[in-house]
Short mmCIF file of C-alpha atoms in Angstrom, two decimals:
data_model
loop_
_atom_site.label_atom_id
_atom_site.label_comp_id
_atom_site.label_asym_id
_atom_site.label_seq_id
_atom_site.Cartn_x
_atom_site.Cartn_y
_atom_site.Cartn_z
CA MET D 1 -10.61 -94.63 80.06
CA SER D 2 -9.26 -90.73 80.38
CA LEU D 3 -9.62 -87.63 82.76
CA LYS D 4 -12.17 -85.76 80.94
CA VAL D 5 -13.60 -82.61 82.74
CA TYR D 6 -16.61 -80.00 81.76
CA ASN D 7 -13.78 -76.44 80.66
CA SER D 8 -16.57 -74.01 81.76
CA LEU D 9 -14.40 -71.55 79.31
CA MET D 10 -15.66 -73.70 75.57
CA ARG D 11 -18.84 -74.69 77.69
CA ARG D 12 -18.68 -78.59 77.59
CA LYS D 13 -16.43 -82.35 78.43
CA GLU D 14 -12.47 -82.43 77.42
CA GLU D 15 -9.36 -84.63 77.94
CA PHE D 16 -7.42 -83.54 80.83
CA LYS D 17 -3.98 -82.71 80.34
CA PRO D 18 -2.03 -80.99 81.15
CA GLU D 19 0.75 -78.09 79.92
CA ILE D 20 3.20 -79.64 81.01
CA GLU D 21 3.24 -84.17 81.29
CA GLY D 22 2.85 -85.23 84.27
CA PHE D 23 2.09 -81.51 86.92
CA VAL D 24 -0.51 -79.97 87.63
CA ARG D 25 -0.79 -76.57 88.26
CA MET D 26 -4.30 -75.12 90.10
CA TYR D 27 -5.01 -71.87 90.95
CA VAL D 28 -9.13 -71.57 92.40
CA CYS D 29 -10.06 -68.36 94.69
CA GLY D 30 -9.36 -68.47 97.99
CA PRO D 31 -12.36 -66.77 100.77
CA THR D 32 -12.22 -62.70 101.49
CA VAL D 33 -11.13 -63.20 104.82
CA TYR D 34 -13.97 -61.09 106.36
CA ALA D 35 -16.16 -63.38 108.62
CA HIS D 36 -17.13 -66.61 109.30
CA SER D 37 -16.85 -69.96 106.91
CA HIS D 38 -19.51 -70.91 105.28
CA LEU D 39 -21.49 -73.97 103.45
CA GLY D 40 -21.06 -72.38 100.03
CA HIS D 41 -17.44 -71.90 100.97
CA ALA D 42 -17.37 -76.13 101.88
CA LYS D 43 -19.05 -76.42 99.05
CA SER D 44 -16.65 -75.22 97.40
CA TYR D 45 -13.07 -75.89 98.53
CA VAL D 46 -14.17 -79.55 100.34
CA SER D 47 -14.83 -80.88 95.77
CA PHE D 48 -11.66 -78.86 94.78
CA ASP D 49 -9.68 -81.20 97.91
CA VAL D 50 -11.02 -84.06 96.11
CA ILE D 51 -10.20 -82.99 92.68
CA VAL D 52 -6.96 -81.68 94.11
CA ARG D 53 -6.03 -85.49 96.00
CA TYR D 54 -7.78 -87.58 92.88
CA LEU D 55 -4.87 -86.24 90.04
CA ARG D 56 -2.10 -86.59 92.86
CA TYR D 57 -3.61 -91.12 93.03
CA LEU D 58 -2.98 -90.47 89.25
CA GLY D 59 0.14 -90.41 89.34
CA TYR D 60 -0.11 -86.23 89.06
CA LYS D 61 2.31 -83.97 90.36
CA VAL D 62 -0.40 -81.51 91.41
CA ARG D 63 0.85 -78.00 92.63
CA TYR D 64 -2.35 -75.29 94.15
CA VAL D 65 -2.73 -72.36 95.78
CA GLN D 66 -5.67 -70.54 97.29
CA ASN D 67 -5.83 -67.47 98.08
CA ILE D 68 -6.29 -65.23 100.62
CA THR D 69 -8.68 -62.01 99.60
CA ASP D 70 -6.97 -59.63 103.10
CA VAL D 71 -7.82 -55.74 100.91
CA GLY D 72 -9.37 -55.42 97.54
CA HIS D 73 -12.73 -57.37 97.75
CA LEU D 74 -15.70 -54.32 97.71
CA THR D 75 -18.75 -55.10 99.42
CA ASP D 76 -20.04 -53.80 95.48
CA ASN D 77 -18.88 -55.54 92.61
CA ALA D 78 -19.05 -52.28 91.25
CA ASP D 79 -16.69 -51.13 92.46
CA GLN D 80 -18.36 -49.42 94.86
CA GLY D 81 -19.16 -48.85 98.34
CA GLU D 82 -16.54 -50.17 101.50
CA ASP D 83 -13.71 -52.63 101.35
CA LYS D 84 -15.22 -55.93 103.18
CA ILE D 85 -12.31 -56.51 105.93
CA ILE D 86 -12.36 -52.29 106.35
CA ALA D 87 -16.67 -52.36 106.92
CA GLN D 88 -16.11 -55.64 108.66
CA ALA D 89 -13.10 -54.29 111.63
CA ARG D 90 -14.92 -50.97 112.13
CA LYS D 91 -17.68 -53.30 113.92
CA GLU D 92 -16.24 -55.07 114.71
CA ARG D 93 -13.65 -52.26 116.76
CA LEU D 94 -10.04 -54.72 115.96
CA GLU D 95 -8.18 -53.58 112.95
CA PRO D 96 -7.79 -54.60 110.02
CA MET D 97 -5.24 -57.26 110.22
CA GLU D 98 -6.12 -58.51 113.77
CA LEU D 99 -9.58 -58.93 111.25
CA VAL D 100 -8.14 -60.30 108.63
CA GLU D 101 -5.67 -63.50 111.34
CA ILE D 102 -8.54 -64.48 113.79
CA TYR D 103 -11.60 -65.18 110.91
CA MET D 104 -8.51 -66.97 107.98
CA ARG D 105 -7.22 -69.42 111.10
CA SER D 106 -11.03 -70.19 111.86
CA TYR D 107 -11.19 -70.84 107.91
CA PHE D 108 -8.06 -73.00 107.46
CA GLU D 109 -10.01 -74.51 111.64
CA ASP D 110 -13.30 -75.33 109.37
CA MET D 111 -11.08 -76.22 106.40
CA ASP D 112 -9.40 -78.84 108.15
CA LYS D 113 -12.35 -80.45 110.30
CA LEU D 114 -13.37 -81.52 106.81
CA GLY D 115 -10.62 -83.26 106.15
CA ASN D 116 -9.05 -80.69 103.00
CA LEU D 117 -5.46 -80.57 102.47
CA ARG D 118 -4.25 -77.51 102.90
CA PRO D 119 -3.33 -75.21 99.58
CA ASP D 120 1.33 -76.03 98.91
CA ILE D 121 0.64 -71.97 98.69
CA SER D 122 -1.48 -69.94 100.92
CA PRO D 123 -0.85 -66.03 99.24
CA ARG D 124 -2.02 -63.53 100.80
CA ALA D 125 -3.03 -60.54 98.78
CA THR D 126 -1.55 -57.66 101.31
CA GLY D 127 1.74 -60.08 100.63
CA HIS D 128 1.79 -59.43 96.77
CA ILE D 129 1.01 -55.41 96.74
CA PRO D 130 3.81 -55.34 94.36
CA GLU D 131 3.42 -57.67 92.55
CA GLN D 132 -0.57 -55.80 91.15
CA ILE D 133 1.93 -53.12 91.09
CA GLU D 134 4.16 -54.13 88.39
CA LEU D 135 1.42 -55.53 86.31
CA ILE D 136 -1.24 -53.01 86.71
CA GLU D 137 1.99 -50.96 85.11
CA ILE D 138 2.49 -53.52 82.49
CA LEU D 139 -1.36 -53.02 81.02
CA LEU D 140 -0.92 -49.20 81.26
CA SER D 141 1.99 -49.57 79.39
CA LYS D 142 0.23 -50.84 76.20
CA GLY D 143 -2.59 -49.22 76.31
CA TYR D 144 -5.51 -51.38 77.87
CA ALA D 145 -6.07 -49.61 81.38
CA TYR D 146 -6.38 -46.04 82.01
CA GLU D 147 -4.86 -43.59 85.27
CA VAL D 148 -8.06 -40.97 86.50
CA ASN D 149 -7.61 -39.29 89.68
CA GLY D 150 -5.33 -41.08 91.10
CA SER D 151 -7.11 -44.47 90.39
CA VAL D 152 -6.60 -46.92 87.62
CA TYR D 153 -8.97 -49.23 85.63
CA PHE D 154 -8.78 -51.20 83.03
CA ASP D 155 -10.42 -49.81 79.56
CA VAL D 156 -13.06 -53.52 78.58
CA LEU D 157 -13.77 -52.05 75.04
CA LYS D 158 -10.39 -52.73 74.55
CA PHE D 159 -10.77 -56.81 74.46
CA PRO D 160 -12.65 -57.90 72.45
CA GLU D 161 -13.25 -61.67 73.73
CA TYR D 162 -14.05 -60.10 77.19
CA GLY D 163 -17.53 -62.15 78.16
CA LYS D 164 -16.25 -65.24 76.35
CA LEU D 165 -15.46 -67.59 79.62
CA SER D 166 -19.37 -65.70 80.92
CA GLY D 167 -21.29 -65.94 77.20
CA LYS D 168 -22.22 -62.59 78.13
CA LYS D 169 -21.82 -60.18 75.11
CA ILE D 170 -20.15 -56.72 75.26
CA GLU D 171 -23.23 -54.94 73.47
CA ASP D 172 -25.36 -56.21 76.40
CA LEU D 173 -23.44 -54.82 79.00
CA ILE D 174 -23.81 -52.09 77.37
CA ALA D 175 -26.89 -51.16 76.83
CA GLY D 176 -27.83 -52.98 80.82
CA ALA D 177 -24.93 -51.05 82.15
CA ARG D 178 -26.82 -48.82 85.13
CA VAL D 179 -26.31 -44.67 85.14
CA GLU D 180 -23.37 -44.08 87.51
CA VAL D 181 -23.56 -40.79 89.05
CA ARG D 182 -20.08 -39.09 88.06
CA SER D 183 -18.10 -42.64 87.39
CA GLU D 184 -15.27 -40.87 86.59
CA LYS D 185 -14.55 -44.21 84.11
CA LYS D 186 -14.32 -44.05 80.77
CA ASN D 187 -17.26 -46.85 80.52
CA PRO D 188 -19.52 -48.07 83.24
CA PHE D 189 -18.93 -51.91 83.13
CA ASP D 190 -14.03 -51.32 83.31
CA PHE D 191 -13.40 -52.79 86.71
CA ALA D 192 -10.95 -51.12 89.23
CA LEU D 193 -7.73 -52.41 89.52
CA TRP D 194 -6.63 -50.14 91.41
CA LYS D 195 -8.89 -47.60 93.54
CA ARG D 196 -6.71 -44.11 94.72
CA ALA D 197 -7.65 -44.04 99.04
CA GLU D 198 -9.76 -41.36 100.14
CA PRO D 199 -8.78 -39.45 103.01
CA GLY D 200 -9.15 -41.75 106.36
CA HIS D 201 -9.19 -44.99 103.77
CA ILE D 202 -7.22 -47.37 106.84
CA MET D 203 -5.03 -49.92 104.48
CA LYS D 204 -3.09 -47.81 101.28
CA TRP D 205 0.22 -47.83 100.12
CA ARG D 206 2.33 -46.40 98.07
CA SER D 207 2.06 -46.36 94.00
CA PRO D 208 3.11 -44.70 90.99
CA TRP D 209 0.09 -43.04 90.43
CA GLY D 210 -0.91 -42.23 94.01
CA ILE D 211 -1.93 -44.17 98.07
CA GLY D 212 -3.79 -46.08 97.12
CA TYR D 213 -5.08 -49.74 96.79
CA PRO D 214 -5.17 -52.79 94.10
CA GLY D 215 -8.68 -53.92 93.66
CA TRP D 216 -10.27 -57.20 93.68
CA HIS D 217 -9.55 -58.34 90.02
CA ILE D 218 -5.82 -57.71 89.75
CA GLU D 219 -5.26 -60.13 93.08
CA CYS D 220 -5.91 -63.00 91.65
CA SER D 221 -3.18 -62.81 88.40
CA ALA D 222 -0.71 -61.06 89.75
CA MET D 223 -0.55 -64.36 92.27
CA SER D 224 -1.60 -67.50 89.80
CA MET D 225 0.30 -66.47 87.24
CA LYS D 226 3.60 -65.62 90.45
CA TYR D 227 3.58 -69.27 91.31
CA LEU D 228 1.96 -71.27 88.46
CA GLY D 229 3.39 -68.90 85.27
CA GLU D 230 1.95 -66.79 82.85
CA THR D 231 0.15 -70.14 81.67
CA PHE D 232 -1.80 -72.86 84.03
CA ASP D 233 -3.67 -75.77 84.04
CA ILE D 234 -6.62 -75.39 86.16
CA HIS D 235 -8.20 -72.19 87.83
CA GLY D 236 -11.75 -73.29 90.42
CA GLY D 237 -14.19 -71.43 91.86
CA GLY D 238 -18.04 -70.87 92.57
CA ILE D 239 -20.13 -70.22 90.07
CA GLU D 240 -20.46 -66.91 91.48
CA ASN D 241 -17.19 -65.98 90.60
CA GLN D 242 -18.01 -66.26 86.38
CA PHE D 243 -19.22 -62.98 86.74
CA PRO D 244 -17.03 -60.36 86.97
CA HIS D 245 -13.96 -61.59 89.05
CA HIS D 246 -13.17 -64.54 86.34
CA GLU D 247 -13.86 -62.95 83.17
CA SER D 248 -11.90 -59.88 84.52
CA GLU D 249 -8.73 -62.15 85.67
CA ILE D 250 -8.49 -64.24 81.67
CA ALA D 251 -9.42 -60.46 80.04
CA GLN D 252 -6.21 -58.84 82.60
CA SER D 253 -3.98 -61.86 82.37
CA GLU D 254 -4.34 -62.30 78.59
CA ALA D 255 -4.01 -58.33 77.95
CA ALA D 256 -1.18 -58.47 79.85
CA THR D 257 1.52 -61.85 78.05
CA GLY D 258 -0.47 -62.02 75.53
CA LYS D 259 -0.93 -65.73 75.96
CA GLN D 260 -3.86 -67.47 77.34
CA PHE D 261 -3.91 -68.41 80.63
CA VAL D 262 -6.05 -70.76 82.43
CA ARG D 263 -6.66 -73.63 79.92
CA TYR D 264 -9.37 -75.42 81.08
CA TRP D 265 -12.10 -73.12 84.19
CA LEU D 266 -13.59 -75.49 86.10
CA HIS D 267 -16.97 -74.10 88.58
CA ASN D 268 -18.33 -75.54 91.12
CA ASN D 269 -22.28 -74.85 92.03
CA MET D 270 -24.00 -72.89 94.51
CA VAL D 271 -25.38 -74.07 98.18
CA THR D 272 -29.91 -73.29 98.86
CA VAL D 273 -30.95 -73.94 102.50
CA ASN D 274 -33.93 -75.38 102.31
CA GLY D 275 -34.84 -74.36 98.38
CA VAL D 276 -33.52 -71.22 98.93
CA LYS D 277 -29.97 -69.22 97.07
CA MET D 278 -27.95 -69.11 100.37
CA SER D 279 -27.59 -65.00 100.74
CA LYS D 280 -26.70 -62.99 103.82
CA SER D 281 -29.38 -60.34 103.02
CA LEU D 282 -31.70 -63.19 103.50
CA GLY D 283 -29.93 -64.12 107.03
CA ASN D 284 -29.94 -67.77 106.11
CA VAL D 285 -26.77 -68.35 106.20
CA VAL D 286 -25.52 -71.18 107.87
CA THR D 287 -21.59 -71.00 108.85
CA LEU D 288 -19.66 -74.24 109.32
CA LYS D 289 -18.91 -73.12 112.84
CA ASP D 290 -22.73 -73.50 113.54
CA ALA D 291 -23.14 -76.37 111.13
CA PHE D 292 -20.56 -78.28 113.20
CA LYS D 293 -22.28 -78.06 116.15
CA LYS D 294 -25.21 -80.78 115.18
CA TYR D 295 -23.33 -82.34 112.67
CA ASP D 296 -20.04 -83.73 112.61
CA PRO D 297 -17.53 -82.77 109.46
CA LEU D 298 -17.72 -85.48 107.78
CA VAL D 299 -21.85 -86.15 107.46
CA ILE D 300 -21.18 -81.90 106.02
CA ARG D 301 -18.80 -83.25 103.65
CA PHE D 302 -19.76 -86.65 102.93
CA PHE D 303 -23.09 -83.90 102.26
CA ILE D 304 -21.71 -82.25 99.28
CA LEU D 305 -19.52 -85.20 97.49
CA SER D 306 -22.87 -87.11 97.43
CA SER D 307 -23.65 -84.54 94.56
CA HIS D 308 -22.16 -83.90 91.28
CA TYR D 309 -19.15 -80.07 91.98
CA ARG D 310 -21.22 -78.65 89.16
CA SER D 311 -25.14 -79.81 89.86
CA PRO D 312 -25.84 -77.51 92.94
CA VAL D 313 -26.68 -79.01 96.43
CA ASP D 314 -29.94 -77.81 98.73
CA TYR D 315 -28.70 -77.85 102.39
CA SER D 316 -32.03 -79.24 105.36
CA ASP D 317 -31.81 -81.21 108.25
CA GLU D 318 -33.74 -83.31 106.38
CA ALA D 319 -31.04 -84.05 104.22
CA LEU D 320 -28.65 -83.91 106.13
CA GLU D 321 -30.03 -86.34 108.74
CA SER D 322 -30.20 -88.57 105.42
CA ALA D 323 -26.10 -87.76 105.27
CA LYS D 324 -25.47 -88.80 108.52
CA LYS D 325 -27.42 -91.76 108.24
CA GLY D 326 -25.06 -92.88 104.70
CA LEU D 327 -21.69 -91.45 106.08
CA GLU D 328 -22.99 -93.95 109.56
CA LYS D 329 -24.09 -96.99 107.17
CA LEU D 330 -20.26 -96.99 105.16
CA HIS D 331 -18.63 -96.62 108.76
CA ASN D 332 -20.39 -98.92 110.41
CA THR D 333 -19.08 -101.64 108.29
CA VAL D 334 -15.87 -100.60 107.70
CA LYS D 335 -15.02 -100.91 111.72
CA ILE D 336 -16.61 -103.98 111.03
CA LEU D 337 -14.27 -105.32 109.12
CA ARG D 338 -10.67 -103.98 110.84
CA TYR D 339 -12.19 -105.36 113.83
CA GLU D 340 -12.37 -109.10 111.83
CA ILE D 341 -9.78 -108.10 110.48
CA SER D 342 -7.85 -107.99 114.57
CA LYS D 343 -8.85 -110.86 115.67
CA SER D 344 -8.23 -113.37 112.00
CA GLN D 345 -5.51 -115.32 111.60
CA SER D 346 -6.49 -118.04 109.03
CA GLY D 347 -9.45 -118.81 106.73
CA LYS D 348 -10.95 -118.19 102.36
CA ASN D 349 -10.26 -115.73 100.63
CA HIS D 350 -12.74 -112.75 99.67
CA GLY D 351 -13.88 -114.16 96.47
CA LEU D 352 -15.07 -110.27 95.25
CA ASN D 353 -13.56 -109.11 92.21
CA LEU D 354 -11.83 -105.73 94.00
CA ASP D 355 -11.03 -104.72 90.15
CA GLU D 356 -13.96 -103.66 88.98
CA TYR D 357 -15.73 -101.72 91.68
CA LYS D 358 -11.80 -99.85 90.90
CA ARG D 359 -12.30 -100.16 87.92
CA LYS D 360 -15.82 -98.03 88.38
CA PHE D 361 -14.37 -96.16 90.93
CA ILE D 362 -11.53 -94.98 88.21
CA GLU D 363 -14.23 -94.69 85.45
CA ALA D 364 -16.23 -92.15 87.63
CA MET D 365 -14.08 -90.05 88.28
CA ASN D 366 -12.73 -90.18 84.55
CA ASP D 367 -16.29 -89.27 84.13
CA ASP D 368 -15.50 -85.23 85.20
CA PHE D 369 -15.45 -85.91 88.52
CA ASN D 370 -17.99 -87.93 89.15
CA THR D 371 -18.16 -88.13 93.94
CA PRO D 372 -22.15 -89.61 94.29
CA ILE D 373 -20.87 -91.98 91.67
CA ALA D 374 -17.76 -92.80 92.61
CA ILE D 375 -19.50 -92.84 96.62
CA SER D 376 -21.61 -95.85 95.68
CA VAL D 377 -19.35 -97.80 94.06
CA LEU D 378 -18.46 -98.18 97.91
CA PHE D 379 -21.94 -98.84 98.88
CA ASP D 380 -22.25 -101.34 96.15
CA LEU D 381 -19.11 -102.82 98.39
CA SER D 382 -20.16 -102.79 100.80
CA ARG D 383 -23.28 -104.87 100.90
CA GLU D 384 -20.26 -107.12 99.59
CA VAL D 385 -19.15 -106.94 102.11
CA ASN D 386 -21.79 -107.56 104.53
CA GLN D 387 -22.75 -110.68 103.53
CA ILE D 388 -18.85 -111.45 104.36
CA LEU D 389 -18.13 -110.36 107.75
CA ASN D 390 -23.02 -112.19 108.40
CA SER D 391 -22.28 -115.40 107.09
CA SER D 392 -20.64 -117.66 109.17
CA GLU D 393 -17.20 -118.47 106.55
CA ILE D 394 -13.98 -117.56 108.71
CA TYR D 395 -11.70 -115.30 106.13
CA SER D 396 -8.48 -114.92 106.56
CA SER D 397 -6.90 -111.75 107.73
CA ASP D 398 -4.88 -110.32 104.66
CA ALA D 399 -7.95 -111.16 102.39
CA LEU D 400 -9.82 -108.75 104.68
CA LYS D 401 -6.33 -106.70 105.07
CA GLU D 402 -7.21 -106.93 100.86
CA ILE D 403 -10.79 -105.27 100.87
CA ASP D 404 -9.64 -102.57 103.28
CA GLU D 405 -7.02 -101.56 101.52
CA PHE D 406 -9.20 -100.29 99.15
CA TYR D 407 -11.29 -98.09 101.43
CA ARG D 408 -8.63 -96.79 102.36
CA GLU D 409 -7.55 -96.00 98.91
CA PHE D 410 -10.38 -94.73 97.91
CA GLY D 411 -13.05 -94.06 100.30
CA GLY D 412 -10.33 -92.04 102.61
CA LYS D 413 -7.70 -90.93 100.49
CA ILE D 414 -9.31 -89.99 97.74
CA LEU D 415 -12.32 -88.73 98.64
CA GLY D 416 -11.63 -87.89 102.41
CA LEU D 417 -15.27 -90.05 103.95
CA ILE D 418 -13.01 -93.15 105.79
CA PRO D 419 -10.02 -91.77 108.51
CA ASP D 420 -8.05 -94.57 109.30
CA GLU D 421 -7.41 -94.78 113.27
CA PHE D 422 -11.56 -94.29 114.15
CA GLU D 423 -11.32 -91.77 117.23
CA GLY D 424 -13.45 -91.64 119.84
CA LYS D 425 -13.97 -95.40 118.75
CA ARG D 426 -12.87 -98.70 121.07
CA ILE D 427 -14.89 -100.28 117.73
CA ASP D 428 -11.10 -101.13 117.18
CA SER D 429 -10.47 -103.04 119.90
CA GLY D 430 -13.42 -105.30 119.23
CA ILE D 431 -14.68 -104.01 122.89
CA GLU D 432 -18.40 -103.26 121.10
CA SER D 433 -18.33 -106.69 119.01
CA GLN D 434 -17.90 -107.96 122.20
CA LEU D 435 -20.66 -107.08 124.17
CA ILE D 436 -22.83 -107.55 120.84
CA GLU D 437 -21.43 -111.05 120.91
CA LEU D 438 -21.78 -111.51 124.82
CA LEU D 439 -25.80 -110.75 124.59
CA LEU D 440 -26.60 -113.33 122.61
CA LYS D 441 -25.06 -116.13 123.95
CA ILE D 442 -27.59 -114.77 126.67
CA ARG D 443 -30.05 -115.21 123.98
CA ALA D 444 -28.87 -117.58 123.24
CA LYS D 445 -29.10 -119.38 126.47
CA ALA D 446 -32.49 -118.32 127.34
CA ARG D 447 -33.82 -119.28 123.64
CA ALA D 448 -32.35 -122.78 124.74
CA ASP D 449 -34.04 -122.90 127.90
CA LYS D 450 -37.21 -121.86 126.01
CA ASN D 451 -37.24 -118.76 127.86
CA TRP D 452 -38.42 -116.15 125.70
CA GLU D 453 -39.60 -113.89 127.03
CA LEU D 454 -36.12 -112.75 128.05
CA ALA D 455 -34.50 -113.36 124.27
CA ASP D 456 -37.06 -112.11 122.62
CA TRP D 457 -36.30 -108.37 124.82
CA VAL D 458 -32.48 -108.80 123.15
CA ARG D 459 -33.25 -109.39 120.31
CA ASN D 460 -36.05 -105.60 120.63
CA GLU D 461 -33.09 -103.80 123.08
CA LEU D 462 -30.28 -104.53 120.11
CA LYS D 463 -33.06 -103.09 117.67
CA ASN D 464 -33.67 -100.16 119.89
CA LEU D 465 -29.86 -99.26 119.37
CA GLY D 466 -29.90 -100.65 115.47
CA ILE D 467 -28.67 -103.71 115.44
CA VAL D 468 -30.16 -106.36 113.85
CA LEU D 469 -30.16 -110.05 114.68
CA GLU D 470 -31.37 -113.16 112.24
CA ASP D 471 -31.17 -117.10 113.37
CA ARG D 472 -30.36 -118.69 111.10
CA ARG D 473 -31.43 -122.41 109.79
CA ASP D 474 -28.06 -123.65 110.80
CA GLY D 475 -28.50 -122.62 114.45
CA THR D 476 -25.98 -120.27 114.28
CA THR D 477 -27.34 -116.32 114.89
CA VAL D 478 -25.72 -113.08 112.94
CA TRP D 479 -25.75 -109.45 113.77
CA ARG D 480 -26.00 -106.22 111.97
CA TYR D 481 -26.88 -102.78 112.51
CA ALA D 482 -29.95 -101.86 110.79
CA SER D 483 -28.18 -99.63 107.65
CA ASP D 484 -26.19 -102.85 106.18
CA LYS D 485 -28.74 -103.71 104.29
#
């Protein structure tokens, strides 16, 4: 089965074929760095991180570009309000670029903790003002844009295909447009390419139209085409950016080049909090730094990947506790497996059909990166692995290493859920397992001495620690973590 992705532009799943064989060019809208990252950022960037990882697993060379918006994103998408960077810099009494550095570093710190791979290129909007001005000049020369009072706007009526991504129709935009007081635009739904800087505006540059700053949409077109070409393979981002941001990117890019801008549009869905849309106005935004105080970043990653990237995901303590237990279950199996590898020398083969598990995992990922199904494959494997580990049979280290390599490849390199080393844990050295085995010997002696009170006490205390004992007919006792059912 070949890889199929859901193309938002065509509203259907399509077989994925990059324009250049073996090379995928991918752009994902990055954050506007004026505050700490939140769960919505995690949903988007974890999702696209796995997409990049899987494409590389398939053998593609991937150039992954993710921008940093550090100018031009106004507080109102209708080109009104104040630049978000400047507004927050004023609140915190910082220089705008000082603010940007603080929150950009915070963003990468959070993404690193989540296990996301760094993009190959992370261009900043302020570092590409000349490219944006050049693109605006092209649009003006072709008649798709107009200048008024030092600002430049894209004339949406000149691009009949406007709305093809979001499904919105120009006539509906006309009917639904709000009346703006003293608007200098030809039409209320035209969008800014360049804005005149009012007196006192801090972030501003010289341009052919006077002192000003770029609009929000133009940066992504300029930077993506600079590093990926006029037509590239994948453009990703949150579904909330589909309109007007991505719609405007298409219009200005295709108007300028006369070519298709992006071949596959991929959009991730949003995060809700206890069933309510996460919003600053509602005061229910959960920053990643706050979430990390309660949960390991890998638990957040597991929580996100347990739902499809195109599905919404609801954040609650109950959901995160469930994710925590699920990830612990998976990790415990791998930890015990690696401990058994460290002490095994020779023995029998495991007998597992790893090729079948690989087939199911790849089949899930080839179906528009279906991570929930891919994760379920890992749990199905773990059930069989636990049976092997809890049996009285002795398996060769090579056989167990083969299983571990499966976990490392599919659970680690692709999903980013299973680390190569479990930091802060001593399970790999066998200390935890050895202590449990010591308690089993104490219990076995107590049973032999008919000291049932002590034997039951050991069993109950281990159960309270989440360790379940199973007495076999042959007199042996095996143990497992309570989550390893």
